[in-house]
Amino acid sequence: MRRSAIVLGAGMVGVSVSLHLRRRRWDVVLVDRQGPGEGASFGNGGLIQREAVYPHAFPRAAAELRRIARNRAIDVAYHPLALPGFVSPLLRYWWHSAPERYLRAVQGHARLIATCLDEHLALARDAGAAGLLRPIGWMRLYDRASALEAALRQAEAARRDFGVNYAGLDARALAVAEPHLMIEKAGAIHWTDPFSVSDPYALTLAYARLFTASGGVIATGDAATLQRGAAGWRVQTADGPVEAATTVVALGIASARATRRFGYAPPLFGKRGYHRHYRLRGNAVLNRPVLDTDSGFLLAPMRGGIRLTTGVEFARPDAPPTPVQLDRAEPVARRLLPLSDRTDATPWMGVRPCTPDMLPIIGKAPGEDGLWCAFGHAHQGLTLGPTTGRLVAEMMTGEAPFLDPAPYRPDRF
Ligand SMILES: Cc1cc2nc3c(=O)[nH]c(=O)nc-3n(C[C@H](O)[C@H](O)[C@H](O)COP(=O)(O)OP(=O)(O)OC[C@H]3O[C@@H](n4cnc5c(N)ncnc54)[C@H](O)[C@@H]3O)c2cc1C
């Protein structure tokens, strides 16, 4: 019973934790109230972001804050009535985004990001899913030459400090790389390291299948039934109660609700995002994902069509979807690319699980024996799932972790 775990949440993070524990011959039951990969891991932008060494900071320029406050932007929107619930985490987010503190977040984030491609490849090859990881990178498009130049300077700093690779493209090179863009841009930064996943849901499912093929068990159940049991922990599932010595909470945005019952209440907050798919007209192609910097949406070629994903929406946790950003982005996207019909009946919505200091929460929960945390991966949970999975498994088994887990320790909150 000692080497046994209940993993709560079968998103990219929970599936990866389960796989890594199973590889160390632990008895693992992965519990979710839905099928694997049906939360935020289902419909994201599909980028394995080796370049994302700088986590998303809270904007601090007054002009930027005024723009967001008007609540008409494509990249950020909010429900005014939800704002009181966000005051505390957003103030803390703003505080951690001050230049000297942000530096700490960058160091912690960059160290996690550094091995994301290798960690995915190690799982994807065994899962027969390496074909989903397209080594084509992605591009950030710029309208203004001055913005492109500033971004190139930051990209060069990222290359120097963190070893990420990119190519700068002027208008002509961009037109050659993406011949069906219909608007002339000042240029682009092509981040050349990242993988673009053609179907993020399929990737999570492939890892989940590898987990069951190696003897792991997936069960349907609600994390709200987690309680202390004779062996350590117990949860109710559709197949009856399951007991294990340890529990890993990997419930994405629902994680804090689960840990709060056991005395640990991290300041997790959600940034919602949406997607919708489109067909392209005629023979048009999009060779790789492109992010329109000035508008703040991503267009990514996927199995299901061209996936348009939006930036951030702040809303109450149970508020119904309000995909206004998709509606704002669509006409801009149609001017950029020859999009034809939508292919989904309704937009998809997911929630990014965020922390005020921009770092995930990975490690042993304070105060409770055998309760582990693996959540708070914000904008990069698809990227970091396998990295976190390995780190958690190494800590739980008492191996030397492959990187210092101190910056992510739960008791910092
Ligand atoms: C629009 C958008 C675009 C994004 N693009 C990218 C990207 O390009 N690259 C990237 O790296 N990241 C991206 N992200 C972020 C990424 O999707 C998330 O960080 C990641 O999916 C989080 O994974 P997770 O396993 O922690 O959570 P989830 O995938 O949300 O999994 C949590 C699981 O917990 C289960 N659960 C919840 N409550 C309970 C309960 N009570 N009982 C049982 N089970 C429960 C859910 O059913 C779910 O399966 C994007 C997110 C959004 C919204």
PDB file of C-alpha atoms and ligand atoms in Angstrom, residues 8-15 31-49 221-224 250-255 257 271-275 298 309-311 348-353 374-384, ligand 1:
ATOM      1  CA  LEU A   8      -7.255  13.248  -8.988  1.00  0.00           C
ATOM      2  CA  GLY A   9      -7.750  14.852 -12.407  1.00  0.00           C
ATOM      3  CA  ALA A  10      -6.989  13.307 -15.786  1.00  0.00           C
ATOM      4  CA  GLY A  11      -5.827  16.383 -17.675  1.00  0.00           C
ATOM      5  CA  MET A  12      -2.363  16.580 -19.221  1.00  0.00           C
ATOM      6  CA  VAL A  13      -0.862  17.103 -15.763  1.00  0.00           C
ATOM      7  CA  GLY A  14      -2.660  14.269 -13.922  1.00  0.00           C
ATOM      8  CA  VAL A  15      -2.158  11.792 -16.763  1.00  0.00           C
ATOM      9  CA  VAL A  31      -9.807   9.490 -11.066  1.00  0.00           C
ATOM     10  CA  ASP A  32     -11.811  12.032 -13.047  1.00  0.00           C
ATOM     11  CA  ARG A  33     -15.493  12.821 -13.236  1.00  0.00           C
ATOM     12  CA  GLN A  34     -15.189  12.965 -17.049  1.00  0.00           C
ATOM     13  CA  GLY A  35     -12.981  11.129 -19.528  1.00  0.00           C
ATOM     14  CA  PRO A  36      -9.237  11.906 -19.678  1.00  0.00           C
ATOM     15  CA  GLY A  37      -8.306  15.186 -21.349  1.00  0.00           C
ATOM     16  CA  GLU A  38     -11.755  16.758 -21.342  1.00  0.00           C
ATOM     17  CA  GLY A  39     -10.850  19.807 -19.215  1.00  0.00           C
ATOM     18  CA  ALA A  40      -8.515  22.639 -20.243  1.00  0.00           C
ATOM     19  CA  SER A  41      -6.218  20.056 -21.818  1.00  0.00           C
ATOM     20  CA  PHE A  42      -8.832  19.420 -24.514  1.00  0.00           C
ATOM     21  CA  GLY A  43      -8.966  22.595 -26.497  1.00  0.00           C
ATOM     22  CA  ASN A  44      -5.887  24.706 -25.957  1.00  0.00           C
ATOM     23  CA  GLY A  45      -3.617  26.260 -28.566  1.00  0.00           C
ATOM     24  CA  GLY A  46      -1.573  23.066 -28.818  1.00  0.00           C
ATOM     25  CA  LEU A  47       1.811  24.715 -28.355  1.00  0.00           C
ATOM     26  CA  ILE A  48       4.590  22.937 -26.483  1.00  0.00           C
ATOM     27  CA  GLN A  49       6.194  26.217 -25.638  1.00  0.00           C
ATOM     28  CA  GLY A 221     -15.354   9.622  -9.578  1.00  0.00           C
ATOM     29  CA  ASP A 222     -15.708  12.993  -7.910  1.00  0.00           C
ATOM     30  CA  ALA A 223     -12.778  14.519  -6.034  1.00  0.00           C
ATOM     31  CA  ALA A 224     -15.300  15.919  -3.545  1.00  0.00           C
ATOM     32  CA  ALA A 250      -4.098  17.562 -10.384  1.00  0.00           C
ATOM     33  CA  LEU A 251      -7.552  19.007 -10.898  1.00  0.00           C
ATOM     34  CA  GLY A 252      -6.559  22.110 -12.860  1.00  0.00           C
ATOM     35  CA  ILE A 253      -8.719  25.053 -11.844  1.00  0.00           C
ATOM     36  CA  ALA A 254     -10.734  22.832  -9.434  1.00  0.00           C
ATOM     37  CA  SER A 255      -7.626  21.971  -7.410  1.00  0.00           C
ATOM     38  CA  ARG A 257     -11.474  23.524  -3.923  1.00  0.00           C
ATOM     39  CA  LYS A 271      -8.316  32.765 -16.841  1.00  0.00           C
ATOM     40  CA  ARG A 272     -10.920  31.449 -19.236  1.00  0.00           C
ATOM     41  CA  GLY A 273     -10.285  31.005 -22.964  1.00  0.00           C
ATOM     42  CA  TYR A 274     -12.275  29.832 -25.985  1.00  0.00           C
ATOM     43  CA  HIS A 275     -11.786  28.170 -29.336  1.00  0.00           C
ATOM     44  CA  LEU A 298      -3.927  32.515 -32.116  1.00  0.00           C
ATOM     45  CA  THR A 309      -8.123  30.501 -29.661  1.00  0.00           C
ATOM     46  CA  THR A 310      -8.679  33.595 -27.587  1.00  0.00           C
ATOM     47  CA  GLY A 311      -6.784  35.313 -24.793  1.00  0.00           C
ATOM     48  CA  TRP A 348     -15.309  25.429 -26.617  1.00  0.00           C
ATOM     49  CA  MET A 349     -14.302  27.023 -23.302  1.00  0.00           C
ATOM     50  CA  GLY A 350     -11.499  26.067 -20.917  1.00  0.00           C
ATOM     51  CA  VAL A 351      -9.982  27.601 -17.795  1.00  0.00           C
ATOM     52  CA  ARG A 352      -6.272  28.185 -17.232  1.00  0.00           C
ATOM     53  CA  PRO A 353      -5.382  27.524 -13.559  1.00  0.00           C
ATOM     54  CA  ALA A 374       0.412  19.301  -9.203  1.00  0.00           C
ATOM     55  CA  PHE A 375      -1.545  22.280 -10.505  1.00  0.00           C
ATOM     56  CA  GLY A 376      -1.439  25.973 -11.368  1.00  0.00           C
ATOM     57  CA  HIS A 377       0.251  25.683 -14.762  1.00  0.00           C
ATOM     58  CA  ALA A 378      -1.659  28.663 -16.170  1.00  0.00           C
ATOM     59  CA  HIS A 379      -0.891  29.298 -19.854  1.00  0.00           C
ATOM     60  CA  GLN A 380       1.571  26.400 -20.134  1.00  0.00           C
ATOM     61  CA  GLY A 381      -0.082  23.281 -18.709  1.00  0.00           C
ATOM     62  CA  LEU A 382       0.049  21.360 -21.972  1.00  0.00           C
ATOM     63  CA  THR A 383       3.724  22.265 -22.241  1.00  0.00           C
ATOM     64  CA  LEU A 384       4.621  21.382 -18.660  1.00  0.00           C
TER      65      LEU A 384
HETATM   66  C1  LIG B   1      -7.681  28.886 -24.789  1.00  0.00           C
HETATM   67  C2  LIG B   1      -6.516  28.211 -24.127  1.00  0.00           C
HETATM   68  C3  LIG B   1      -5.330  28.038 -24.843  1.00  0.00           C
HETATM   69  C4  LIG B   1      -4.236  27.434 -24.250  1.00  0.00           C
HETATM   70  N1  LIG B   1      -3.113  27.182 -24.985  1.00  0.00           N
HETATM   71  C5  LIG B   1      -2.072  26.513 -24.445  1.00  0.00           C
HETATM   72  C6  LIG B   1      -0.940  26.177 -25.223  1.00  0.00           C
HETATM   73  O1  LIG B   1      -0.883  26.447 -26.423  1.00  0.00           O
HETATM   74  N2  LIG B   1       0.090  25.530 -24.610  1.00  0.00           N
HETATM   75  C7  LIG B   1       0.054  25.195 -23.288  1.00  0.00           C
HETATM   76  O2  LIG B   1       1.027  24.650 -22.785  1.00  0.00           O
HETATM   77  N3  LIG B   1      -1.037  25.452 -22.532  1.00  0.00           N
HETATM   78  C8  LIG B   1      -2.093  26.109 -23.079  1.00  0.00           C
HETATM   79  N4  LIG B   1      -3.197  26.389 -22.331  1.00  0.00           N
HETATM   80  C9  LIG B   1      -3.188  26.023 -20.896  1.00  0.00           C
HETATM   81  C10 LIG B   1      -3.439  24.545 -20.704  1.00  0.00           C
HETATM   82  O3  LIG B   1      -4.539  24.125 -21.478  1.00  0.00           O
HETATM   83  C11 LIG B   1      -3.706  24.254 -19.219  1.00  0.00           C
HETATM   84  O4  LIG B   1      -2.699  24.849 -18.419  1.00  0.00           O
HETATM   85  C12 LIG B   1      -3.671  22.754 -18.973  1.00  0.00           C
HETATM   86  O5  LIG B   1      -4.593  22.102 -19.806  1.00  0.00           O
HETATM   87  C13 LIG B   1      -3.979  22.433 -17.510  1.00  0.00           C
HETATM   88  O6  LIG B   1      -3.932  21.037 -17.386  1.00  0.00           O
HETATM   89  P1  LIG B   1      -4.417  20.331 -16.075  1.00  0.00           P
HETATM   90  O7  LIG B   1      -4.213  18.885 -16.254  1.00  0.00           O
HETATM   91  O8  LIG B   1      -3.819  21.014 -14.914  1.00  0.00           O
HETATM   92  O9  LIG B   1      -5.985  20.704 -16.013  1.00  0.00           O
HETATM   93  P2  LIG B   1      -7.209  20.156 -16.866  1.00  0.00           P
HETATM   94  O10 LIG B   1      -6.827  19.741 -18.220  1.00  0.00           O
HETATM   95  O11 LIG B   1      -8.296  21.176 -16.730  1.00  0.00           O
HETATM   96  O12 LIG B   1      -7.614  18.833 -16.086  1.00  0.00           O
HETATM   97  C14 LIG B   1      -8.268  18.857 -14.838  1.00  0.00           C
HETATM   98  C15 LIG B   1      -9.151  17.643 -14.756  1.00  0.00           C
HETATM   99  O13 LIG B   1      -9.781  17.628 -13.474  1.00  0.00           O
HETATM  100  C16 LIG B   1     -11.087  17.110 -13.629  1.00  0.00           C
HETATM  101  N5  LIG B   1     -11.917  17.543 -12.513  1.00  0.00           N
HETATM  102  C17 LIG B   1     -12.253  18.793 -12.139  1.00  0.00           C
HETATM  103  N6  LIG B   1     -13.021  18.753 -11.024  1.00  0.00           N
HETATM  104  C18 LIG B   1     -13.159  17.451 -10.678  1.00  0.00           C
HETATM  105  C19 LIG B   1     -13.808  16.770  -9.621  1.00  0.00           C
HETATM  106  N7  LIG B   1     -14.496  17.429  -8.675  1.00  0.00           N
HETATM  107  N8  LIG B   1     -13.722  15.434  -9.563  1.00  0.00           N
HETATM  108  C20 LIG B   1     -13.040  14.735 -10.507  1.00  0.00           C
HETATM  109  N9  LIG B   1     -12.416  15.327 -11.544  1.00  0.00           N
HETATM  110  C21 LIG B   1     -12.476  16.656 -11.625  1.00  0.00           C
HETATM  111  C22 LIG B   1     -11.547  17.696 -14.965  1.00  0.00           C
HETATM  112  O14 LIG B   1     -12.608  16.904 -15.501  1.00  0.00           O
HETATM  113  C23 LIG B   1     -10.276  17.638 -15.787  1.00  0.00           C
HETATM  114  O15 LIG B   1     -10.186  16.480 -16.579  1.00  0.00           O
HETATM  115  C24 LIG B   1      -4.314  26.996 -22.898  1.00  0.00           C
HETATM  116  C25 LIG B   1      -5.515  27.142 -22.190  1.00  0.00           C
HETATM  117  C26 LIG B   1      -6.608  27.741 -22.795  1.00  0.00           C
HETATM  118  C27 LIG B   1      -7.886  27.864 -22.028  1.00  0.00           C
END
